[in-house]
């Protein structure tokens, strides 16, 4: 069990995800979209967030019995997992158990969980026996203190709210954003379909 942290900063190639516990920002070093705490989730922090809190991936899988092993001297539990079966038959493609997770991609998965923290140290995803993704956490520091100034957007970045970006997108498609409830995803999708 992993309790998701309420603050994080993940910087990748061309990507940034940050949360101060009350708000989160995701985007690039020059433009970030701001979300309030109701939308701030560690799973929004890309592959590293998915390794720290893998619940969205794990809930759709069935696992083998774990084997105690290690990665570079760190004890971990190794399991393999596949789509959760409905009764005895495997779920067909397109059903929730077959959907790929957006960061830890694959139908069949090999996972190495850290024995102390429960986070995923390594993930390998495959489809029809072919490796299609691989993720490894290689540099871990626990119990270190981090300056709270790290948990904010980069200096000079343009910060836009999700609503501002959505309004601009709707307007660019010729849709009056004032006629759409931007907090209702169904209405937004309908407006985008009609405008497209």
JSON list of C-alpha atoms in Angstrom, two decimals:
[
{"chain": "A", "resi": 1, "resn": "UNK", "atom": "CA", "xyz": [0.00, 0.00, 0.00]},
{"chain": "A", "resi": 2, "resn": "UNK", "atom": "CA", "xyz": [1.37, 3.38, -0.94]},
{"chain": "A", "resi": 3, "resn": "UNK", "atom": "CA", "xyz": [-0.06, 6.62, 0.46]},
{"chain": "A", "resi": 4, "resn": "UNK", "atom": "CA", "xyz": [0.25, 9.15, -2.34]},
{"chain": "A", "resi": 5, "resn": "UNK", "atom": "CA", "xyz": [2.26, 12.24, -1.39]},
{"chain": "A", "resi": 6, "resn": "UNK", "atom": "CA", "xyz": [0.58, 15.61, -1.52]},
{"chain": "A", "resi": 7, "resn": "UNK", "atom": "CA", "xyz": [3.65, 17.36, -2.94]},
{"chain": "A", "resi": 8, "resn": "UNK", "atom": "CA", "xyz": [5.79, 16.33, -5.89]},
{"chain": "A", "resi": 9, "resn": "UNK", "atom": "CA", "xyz": [8.00, 17.68, -8.63]},
{"chain": "A", "resi": 10, "resn": "UNK", "atom": "CA", "xyz": [8.73, 15.56, -11.69]},
{"chain": "A", "resi": 11, "resn": "UNK", "atom": "CA", "xyz": [10.86, 16.97, -14.49]},
{"chain": "A", "resi": 12, "resn": "UNK", "atom": "CA", "xyz": [11.32, 14.97, -17.67]},
{"chain": "A", "resi": 13, "resn": "UNK", "atom": "CA", "xyz": [12.43, 15.60, -21.22]},
{"chain": "A", "resi": 14, "resn": "UNK", "atom": "CA", "xyz": [10.08, 18.38, -22.33]},
{"chain": "A", "resi": 15, "resn": "UNK", "atom": "CA", "xyz": [7.67, 17.79, -19.43]},
{"chain": "A", "resi": 16, "resn": "UNK", "atom": "CA", "xyz": [7.07, 19.17, -15.94]},
{"chain": "A", "resi": 17, "resn": "UNK", "atom": "CA", "xyz": [4.56, 18.16, -13.25]},
{"chain": "A", "resi": 18, "resn": "UNK", "atom": "CA", "xyz": [4.51, 19.91, -9.86]},
{"chain": "A", "resi": 19, "resn": "UNK", "atom": "CA", "xyz": [2.15, 20.00, -6.88]},
{"chain": "A", "resi": 20, "resn": "UNK", "atom": "CA", "xyz": [2.33, 22.04, -3.69]},
{"chain": "A", "resi": 21, "resn": "UNK", "atom": "CA", "xyz": [-0.48, 20.05, -2.05]},
{"chain": "A", "resi": 22, "resn": "UNK", "atom": "CA", "xyz": [-3.15, 22.66, -2.87]},
{"chain": "A", "resi": 23, "resn": "UNK", "atom": "CA", "xyz": [-2.60, 23.15, -6.61]},
{"chain": "A", "resi": 24, "resn": "UNK", "atom": "CA", "xyz": [-0.78, 21.31, -9.35]},
{"chain": "A", "resi": 25, "resn": "UNK", "atom": "CA", "xyz": [0.84, 22.45, -12.57]},
{"chain": "A", "resi": 26, "resn": "UNK", "atom": "CA", "xyz": [1.64, 20.35, -15.63]},
{"chain": "A", "resi": 27, "resn": "UNK", "atom": "CA", "xyz": [3.24, 21.33, -18.91]},
{"chain": "A", "resi": 28, "resn": "UNK", "atom": "CA", "xyz": [6.64, 22.52, -20.03]},
{"chain": "A", "resi": 29, "resn": "UNK", "atom": "CA", "xyz": [9.23, 24.88, -18.54]},
{"chain": "A", "resi": 30, "resn": "UNK", "atom": "CA", "xyz": [7.57, 27.81, -20.35]},
{"chain": "A", "resi": 31, "resn": "UNK", "atom": "CA", "xyz": [3.80, 27.00, -20.18]},
{"chain": "A", "resi": 32, "resn": "UNK", "atom": "CA", "xyz": [1.97, 25.12, -17.44]},
{"chain": "A", "resi": 33, "resn": "UNK", "atom": "CA", "xyz": [-1.70, 24.36, -16.84]},
{"chain": "A", "resi": 34, "resn": "UNK", "atom": "CA", "xyz": [-2.84, 24.93, -13.26]},
{"chain": "A", "resi": 35, "resn": "UNK", "atom": "CA", "xyz": [-5.34, 22.63, -11.51]},
{"chain": "A", "resi": 36, "resn": "UNK", "atom": "CA", "xyz": [-6.84, 22.98, -8.03]},
{"chain": "A", "resi": 37, "resn": "UNK", "atom": "CA", "xyz": [-6.33, 20.33, -5.34]},
{"chain": "A", "resi": 38, "resn": "UNK", "atom": "CA", "xyz": [-9.43, 18.38, -6.38]},
{"chain": "A", "resi": 39, "resn": "UNK", "atom": "CA", "xyz": [-7.63, 17.57, -9.63]},
{"chain": "A", "resi": 40, "resn": "UNK", "atom": "CA", "xyz": [-4.08, 17.23, -8.25]},
{"chain": "A", "resi": 41, "resn": "UNK", "atom": "CA", "xyz": [-3.12, 13.55, -8.29]},
{"chain": "A", "resi": 42, "resn": "UNK", "atom": "CA", "xyz": [0.30, 11.94, -8.20]},
{"chain": "A", "resi": 43, "resn": "UNK", "atom": "CA", "xyz": [-0.73, 9.86, -11.21]},
{"chain": "A", "resi": 44, "resn": "UNK", "atom": "CA", "xyz": [-0.64, 13.14, -13.19]},
{"chain": "A", "resi": 45, "resn": "UNK", "atom": "CA", "xyz": [3.11, 13.24, -12.63]},
{"chain": "A", "resi": 46, "resn": "UNK", "atom": "CA", "xyz": [3.87, 10.94, -15.57]},
{"chain": "A", "resi": 47, "resn": "UNK", "atom": "CA", "xyz": [5.67, 7.58, -15.34]},
{"chain": "A", "resi": 48, "resn": "UNK", "atom": "CA", "xyz": [7.36, 8.44, -12.04]},
{"chain": "A", "resi": 49, "resn": "UNK", "atom": "CA", "xyz": [4.01, 9.33, -10.48]},
{"chain": "A", "resi": 50, "resn": "UNK", "atom": "CA", "xyz": [2.62, 6.03, -11.75]},
{"chain": "A", "resi": 51, "resn": "UNK", "atom": "CA", "xyz": [5.53, 4.19, -10.11]},
{"chain": "A", "resi": 52, "resn": "UNK", "atom": "CA", "xyz": [4.92, 5.99, -6.81]},
{"chain": "A", "resi": 53, "resn": "UNK", "atom": "CA", "xyz": [1.16, 5.37, -6.88]},
{"chain": "A", "resi": 54, "resn": "UNK", "atom": "CA", "xyz": [0.34, 2.58, -9.35]},
{"chain": "A", "resi": 55, "resn": "UNK", "atom": "CA", "xyz": [-3.28, 1.91, -8.31]},
{"chain": "A", "resi": 56, "resn": "UNK", "atom": "CA", "xyz": [-4.86, 2.81, -11.70]},
{"chain": "A", "resi": 57, "resn": "UNK", "atom": "CA", "xyz": [-2.72, 0.12, -13.36]},
{"chain": "A", "resi": 58, "resn": "UNK", "atom": "CA", "xyz": [-2.94, -2.51, -10.61]},
{"chain": "A", "resi": 59, "resn": "UNK", "atom": "CA", "xyz": [-6.70, -2.57, -10.17]},
{"chain": "A", "resi": 60, "resn": "UNK", "atom": "CA", "xyz": [-7.16, -4.15, -13.62]},
{"chain": "A", "resi": 61, "resn": "UNK", "atom": "CA", "xyz": [-4.53, -6.89, -13.29]},
{"chain": "A", "resi": 62, "resn": "UNK", "atom": "CA", "xyz": [-4.23, -10.37, -11.77]},
{"chain": "A", "resi": 63, "resn": "UNK", "atom": "CA", "xyz": [-0.79, -11.23, -10.36]},
{"chain": "A", "resi": 64, "resn": "UNK", "atom": "CA", "xyz": [1.42, -14.22, -9.74]},
{"chain": "A", "resi": 65, "resn": "UNK", "atom": "CA", "xyz": [2.69, -14.95, -6.24]},
{"chain": "A", "resi": 66, "resn": "UNK", "atom": "CA", "xyz": [5.51, -12.52, -5.42]},
{"chain": "A", "resi": 67, "resn": "UNK", "atom": "CA", "xyz": [9.14, -13.64, -5.34]},
{"chain": "A", "resi": 68, "resn": "UNK", "atom": "CA", "xyz": [11.62, -11.84, -3.10]},
{"chain": "A", "resi": 69, "resn": "UNK", "atom": "CA", "xyz": [14.56, -10.61, -5.18]},
{"chain": "A", "resi": 70, "resn": "UNK", "atom": "CA", "xyz": [16.66, -7.45, -5.39]},
{"chain": "A", "resi": 71, "resn": "UNK", "atom": "CA", "xyz": [17.57, -4.66, -7.76]},
{"chain": "A", "resi": 72, "resn": "UNK", "atom": "CA", "xyz": [21.10, -3.33, -7.27]},
{"chain": "A", "resi": 73, "resn": "UNK", "atom": "CA", "xyz": [21.08, -4.58, -3.69]},
{"chain": "A", "resi": 74, "resn": "UNK", "atom": "CA", "xyz": [17.65, -3.16, -2.81]},
{"chain": "A", "resi": 75, "resn": "UNK", "atom": "CA", "xyz": [15.14, -5.86, -1.74]},
{"chain": "A", "resi": 76, "resn": "UNK", "atom": "CA", "xyz": [12.00, -6.01, -3.83]},
{"chain": "A", "resi": 77, "resn": "UNK", "atom": "CA", "xyz": [9.04, -8.22, -4.70]},
{"chain": "A", "resi": 78, "resn": "UNK", "atom": "CA", "xyz": [8.79, -9.45, -8.30]},
{"chain": "A", "resi": 79, "resn": "UNK", "atom": "CA", "xyz": [5.41, -10.30, -9.85]},
{"chain": "A", "resi": 80, "resn": "UNK", "atom": "CA", "xyz": [3.97, -10.71, -13.30]},
{"chain": "A", "resi": 81, "resn": "UNK", "atom": "CA", "xyz": [0.45, -9.62, -14.11]},
{"chain": "A", "resi": 82, "resn": "UNK", "atom": "CA", "xyz": [-2.07, -9.82, -16.89]},
{"chain": "A", "resi": 83, "resn": "UNK", "atom": "CA", "xyz": [-5.60, -8.59, -17.54]},
{"chain": "A", "resi": 84, "resn": "UNK", "atom": "CA", "xyz": [-8.10, -9.48, -14.84]},
{"chain": "A", "resi": 85, "resn": "UNK", "atom": "CA", "xyz": [-10.36, -12.22, -16.14]},
{"chain": "A", "resi": 86, "resn": "UNK", "atom": "CA", "xyz": [-14.15, -12.01, -16.04]},
{"chain": "A", "resi": 87, "resn": "UNK", "atom": "CA", "xyz": [-15.05, -15.47, -14.73]},
{"chain": "A", "resi": 88, "resn": "UNK", "atom": "CA", "xyz": [-12.65, -17.83, -16.51]},
{"chain": "A", "resi": 89, "resn": "UNK", "atom": "CA", "xyz": [-12.47, -16.18, -19.91]},
{"chain": "A", "resi": 90, "resn": "UNK", "atom": "CA", "xyz": [-9.99, -13.34, -20.53]},
{"chain": "A", "resi": 91, "resn": "UNK", "atom": "CA", "xyz": [-11.55, -9.97, -21.21]},
{"chain": "A", "resi": 92, "resn": "UNK", "atom": "CA", "xyz": [-11.80, -8.99, -24.89]},
{"chain": "A", "resi": 93, "resn": "UNK", "atom": "CA", "xyz": [-9.79, -6.07, -26.27]},
{"chain": "A", "resi": 94, "resn": "UNK", "atom": "CA", "xyz": [-11.43, -2.74, -25.49]},
{"chain": "A", "resi": 95, "resn": "UNK", "atom": "CA", "xyz": [-12.80, -3.88, -22.12]},
{"chain": "A", "resi": 96, "resn": "UNK", "atom": "CA", "xyz": [-11.39, -2.07, -19.06]},
{"chain": "A", "resi": 97, "resn": "UNK", "atom": "CA", "xyz": [-8.93, -4.84, -18.17]},
{"chain": "A", "resi": 98, "resn": "UNK", "atom": "CA", "xyz": [-7.34, -4.68, -21.61]},
{"chain": "A", "resi": 99, "resn": "UNK", "atom": "CA", "xyz": [-6.88, -0.92, -21.72]},
{"chain": "A", "resi": 100, "resn": "UNK", "atom": "CA", "xyz": [-3.27, 0.16, -21.56]},
{"chain": "A", "resi": 101, "resn": "UNK", "atom": "CA", "xyz": [-2.26, 2.44, -18.73]},
{"chain": "A", "resi": 102, "resn": "UNK", "atom": "CA", "xyz": [-1.07, 5.74, -20.18]},
{"chain": "A", "resi": 103, "resn": "UNK", "atom": "CA", "xyz": [2.42, 5.60, -18.61]},
{"chain": "A", "resi": 104, "resn": "UNK", "atom": "CA", "xyz": [3.10, 1.93, -17.80]},
{"chain": "A", "resi": 105, "resn": "UNK", "atom": "CA", "xyz": [2.05, 0.55, -21.16]},
{"chain": "A", "resi": 106, "resn": "UNK", "atom": "CA", "xyz": [1.38, -3.11, -21.92]},
{"chain": "A", "resi": 107, "resn": "UNK", "atom": "CA", "xyz": [-1.11, -5.95, -21.70]},
{"chain": "A", "resi": 108, "resn": "UNK", "atom": "CA", "xyz": [1.18, -8.27, -19.73]},
{"chain": "A", "resi": 109, "resn": "UNK", "atom": "CA", "xyz": [3.38, -6.73, -17.06]},
{"chain": "A", "resi": 110, "resn": "UNK", "atom": "CA", "xyz": [6.50, -7.60, -15.05]},
{"chain": "A", "resi": 111, "resn": "UNK", "atom": "CA", "xyz": [6.80, -5.49, -11.90]},
{"chain": "A", "resi": 112, "resn": "UNK", "atom": "CA", "xyz": [9.46, -5.14, -9.22]},
{"chain": "A", "resi": 113, "resn": "UNK", "atom": "CA", "xyz": [8.02, -3.50, -6.07]},
{"chain": "A", "resi": 114, "resn": "UNK", "atom": "CA", "xyz": [10.35, -2.02, -3.46]},
{"chain": "A", "resi": 115, "resn": "UNK", "atom": "CA", "xyz": [10.00, -4.20, -0.35]},
{"chain": "A", "resi": 116, "resn": "UNK", "atom": "CA", "xyz": [10.15, -1.21, 2.03]},
{"chain": "A", "resi": 117, "resn": "UNK", "atom": "CA", "xyz": [7.97, 1.38, 0.30]},
{"chain": "A", "resi": 118, "resn": "UNK", "atom": "CA", "xyz": [5.79, -0.54, -2.17]},
{"chain": "A", "resi": 119, "resn": "UNK", "atom": "CA", "xyz": [6.69, 1.72, -5.08]},
{"chain": "A", "resi": 120, "resn": "UNK", "atom": "CA", "xyz": [7.49, 0.23, -8.48]},
{"chain": "A", "resi": 121, "resn": "UNK", "atom": "CA", "xyz": [11.25, 0.16, -9.01]},
{"chain": "A", "resi": 122, "resn": "UNK", "atom": "CA", "xyz": [11.01, -1.42, -12.47]},
{"chain": "A", "resi": 123, "resn": "UNK", "atom": "CA", "xyz": [8.22, -2.13, -14.94]},
{"chain": "A", "resi": 124, "resn": "UNK", "atom": "CA", "xyz": [8.28, -4.01, -18.22]},
{"chain": "A", "resi": 125, "resn": "UNK", "atom": "CA", "xyz": [5.15, -4.11, -20.37]},
{"chain": "A", "resi": 126, "resn": "UNK", "atom": "CA", "xyz": [4.59, -6.44, -23.29]},
{"chain": "A", "resi": 127, "resn": "UNK", "atom": "CA", "xyz": [1.94, -7.15, -25.89]},
{"chain": "A", "resi": 128, "resn": "UNK", "atom": "CA", "xyz": [1.78, -10.62, -27.48]},
{"chain": "A", "resi": 129, "resn": "UNK", "atom": "CA", "xyz": [5.17, -11.48, -25.96]},
{"chain": "A", "resi": 130, "resn": "UNK", "atom": "CA", "xyz": [6.91, -8.39, -27.40]},
{"chain": "A", "resi": 131, "resn": "UNK", "atom": "CA", "xyz": [8.39, -5.84, -24.97]},
{"chain": "A", "resi": 132, "resn": "UNK", "atom": "CA", "xyz": [6.68, -2.49, -25.63]},
{"chain": "A", "resi": 133, "resn": "UNK", "atom": "CA", "xyz": [7.70, -0.39, -22.61]},
{"chain": "A", "resi": 134, "resn": "UNK", "atom": "CA", "xyz": [10.25, -0.34, -19.84]},
{"chain": "A", "resi": 135, "resn": "UNK", "atom": "CA", "xyz": [10.49, 2.03, -16.87]},
{"chain": "A", "resi": 136, "resn": "UNK", "atom": "CA", "xyz": [13.09, 1.98, -14.07]},
{"chain": "A", "resi": 137, "resn": "UNK", "atom": "CA", "xyz": [13.65, 4.20, -11.07]},
{"chain": "A", "resi": 138, "resn": "UNK", "atom": "CA", "xyz": [17.42, 4.27, -10.72]},
{"chain": "A", "resi": 139, "resn": "UNK", "atom": "CA", "xyz": [18.20, 6.99, -8.19]},
{"chain": "A", "resi": 140, "resn": "UNK", "atom": "CA", "xyz": [16.13, 6.92, -5.00]},
{"chain": "A", "resi": 141, "resn": "UNK", "atom": "CA", "xyz": [16.56, 9.10, -1.92]},
{"chain": "A", "resi": 142, "resn": "UNK", "atom": "CA", "xyz": [14.32, 8.58, 1.10]},
{"chain": "A", "resi": 143, "resn": "UNK", "atom": "CA", "xyz": [13.91, 10.74, 4.17]},
{"chain": "A", "resi": 144, "resn": "UNK", "atom": "CA", "xyz": [15.65, 13.68, 2.53]},
{"chain": "A", "resi": 145, "resn": "UNK", "atom": "CA", "xyz": [14.35, 17.19, 3.11]},
{"chain": "A", "resi": 146, "resn": "UNK", "atom": "CA", "xyz": [13.37, 19.27, 0.10]},
{"chain": "A", "resi": 147, "resn": "UNK", "atom": "CA", "xyz": [12.97, 23.04, 0.06]},
{"chain": "A", "resi": 148, "resn": "UNK", "atom": "CA", "xyz": [9.27, 23.95, -0.36]},
{"chain": "A", "resi": 149, "resn": "UNK", "atom": "CA", "xyz": [10.25, 26.42, -3.11]},
{"chain": "A", "resi": 150, "resn": "UNK", "atom": "CA", "xyz": [10.79, 23.39, -5.38]},
{"chain": "A", "resi": 151, "resn": "UNK", "atom": "CA", "xyz": [7.05, 22.70, -5.43]},
{"chain": "A", "resi": 152, "resn": "UNK", "atom": "CA", "xyz": [5.91, 25.49, -7.74]},
{"chain": "A", "resi": 153, "resn": "UNK", "atom": "CA", "xyz": [6.04, 26.29, -11.47]},
{"chain": "A", "resi": 154, "resn": "UNK", "atom": "CA", "xyz": [9.37, 27.33, -12.98]},
{"chain": "A", "resi": 155, "resn": "UNK", "atom": "CA", "xyz": [10.20, 31.04, -12.73]},
{"chain": "A", "resi": 156, "resn": "UNK", "atom": "CA", "xyz": [8.95, 32.90, -15.79]},
{"chain": "A", "resi": 157, "resn": "UNK", "atom": "CA", "xyz": [6.57, 30.15, -16.95]},
{"chain": "A", "resi": 158, "resn": "UNK", "atom": "CA", "xyz": [3.19, 31.26, -18.26]},
{"chain": "A", "resi": 159, "resn": "UNK", "atom": "CA", "xyz": [0.53, 29.79, -15.96]},
{"chain": "A", "resi": 160, "resn": "UNK", "atom": "CA", "xyz": [-2.89, 29.17, -17.49]},
{"chain": "A", "resi": 161, "resn": "UNK", "atom": "CA", "xyz": [-5.87, 27.56, -15.84]},
{"chain": "A", "resi": 162, "resn": "UNK", "atom": "CA", "xyz": [-7.54, 24.55, -17.42]},
{"chain": "A", "resi": 163, "resn": "UNK", "atom": "CA", "xyz": [-10.60, 26.74, -18.06]},
{"chain": "A", "resi": 164, "resn": "UNK", "atom": "CA", "xyz": [-8.55, 29.39, -19.89]},
{"chain": "A", "resi": 165, "resn": "UNK", "atom": "CA", "xyz": [-6.99, 26.79, -22.17]},
{"chain": "A", "resi": 166, "resn": "UNK", "atom": "CA", "xyz": [-10.34, 25.13, -22.80]},
{"chain": "A", "resi": 167, "resn": "UNK", "atom": "CA", "xyz": [-12.01, 28.48, -23.58]},
{"chain": "A", "resi": 168, "resn": "UNK", "atom": "CA", "xyz": [-9.23, 29.31, -26.08]},
{"chain": "A", "resi": 169, "resn": "UNK", "atom": "CA", "xyz": [-9.55, 25.89, -27.72]},
{"chain": "A", "resi": 170, "resn": "UNK", "atom": "CA", "xyz": [-13.33, 26.16, -28.06]},
{"chain": "A", "resi": 171, "resn": "UNK", "atom": "CA", "xyz": [-13.07, 29.68, -29.46]},
{"chain": "A", "resi": 172, "resn": "UNK", "atom": "CA", "xyz": [-10.45, 28.55, -32.02]},
{"chain": "A", "resi": 173, "resn": "UNK", "atom": "CA", "xyz": [-12.98, 25.96, -33.24]},
{"chain": "A", "resi": 174, "resn": "UNK", "atom": "CA", "xyz": [-15.66, 28.63, -33.65]},
{"chain": "A", "resi": 175, "resn": "UNK", "atom": "CA", "xyz": [-17.60, 27.60, -30.52]},
{"chain": "A", "resi": 176, "resn": "UNK", "atom": "CA", "xyz": [-18.75, 30.28, -28.09]},
{"chain": "A", "resi": 177, "resn": "UNK", "atom": "CA", "xyz": [-17.21, 29.13, -24.77]},
{"chain": "A", "resi": 178, "resn": "UNK", "atom": "CA", "xyz": [-19.88, 31.04, -22.81]},
{"chain": "A", "resi": 179, "resn": "UNK", "atom": "CA", "xyz": [-22.50, 28.55, -24.06]},
{"chain": "A", "resi": 180, "resn": "UNK", "atom": "CA", "xyz": [-20.65, 25.50, -22.64]},
{"chain": "A", "resi": 181, "resn": "UNK", "atom": "CA", "xyz": [-20.41, 24.40, -18.98]},
{"chain": "A", "resi": 182, "resn": "UNK", "atom": "CA", "xyz": [-16.62, 23.98, -18.77]},
{"chain": "A", "resi": 183, "resn": "UNK", "atom": "CA", "xyz": [-16.94, 21.91, -15.59]},
{"chain": "A", "resi": 184, "resn": "UNK", "atom": "CA", "xyz": [-19.10, 19.29, -17.32]},
{"chain": "A", "resi": 185, "resn": "UNK", "atom": "CA", "xyz": [-16.90, 16.95, -19.41]},
{"chain": "A", "resi": 186, "resn": "UNK", "atom": "CA", "xyz": [-19.95, 15.54, -21.25]},
{"chain": "A", "resi": 187, "resn": "UNK", "atom": "CA", "xyz": [-21.04, 19.02, -22.42]},
{"chain": "A", "resi": 188, "resn": "UNK", "atom": "CA", "xyz": [-17.48, 19.90, -23.43]},
{"chain": "A", "resi": 189, "resn": "UNK", "atom": "CA", "xyz": [-17.15, 16.70, -25.50]},
{"chain": "A", "resi": 190, "resn": "UNK", "atom": "CA", "xyz": [-20.52, 17.35, -27.16]},
{"chain": "A", "resi": 191, "resn": "UNK", "atom": "CA", "xyz": [-19.50, 20.92, -28.04]},
{"chain": "A", "resi": 192, "resn": "UNK", "atom": "CA", "xyz": [-16.16, 19.72, -29.44]},
{"chain": "A", "resi": 193, "resn": "UNK", "atom": "CA", "xyz": [-17.89, 17.04, -31.56]},
{"chain": "A", "resi": 194, "resn": "UNK", "atom": "CA", "xyz": [-20.40, 19.55, -32.93]},
{"chain": "A", "resi": 195, "resn": "UNK", "atom": "CA", "xyz": [-17.68, 22.12, -33.58]},
{"chain": "A", "resi": 196, "resn": "UNK", "atom": "CA", "xyz": [-15.37, 19.54, -35.21]}
]
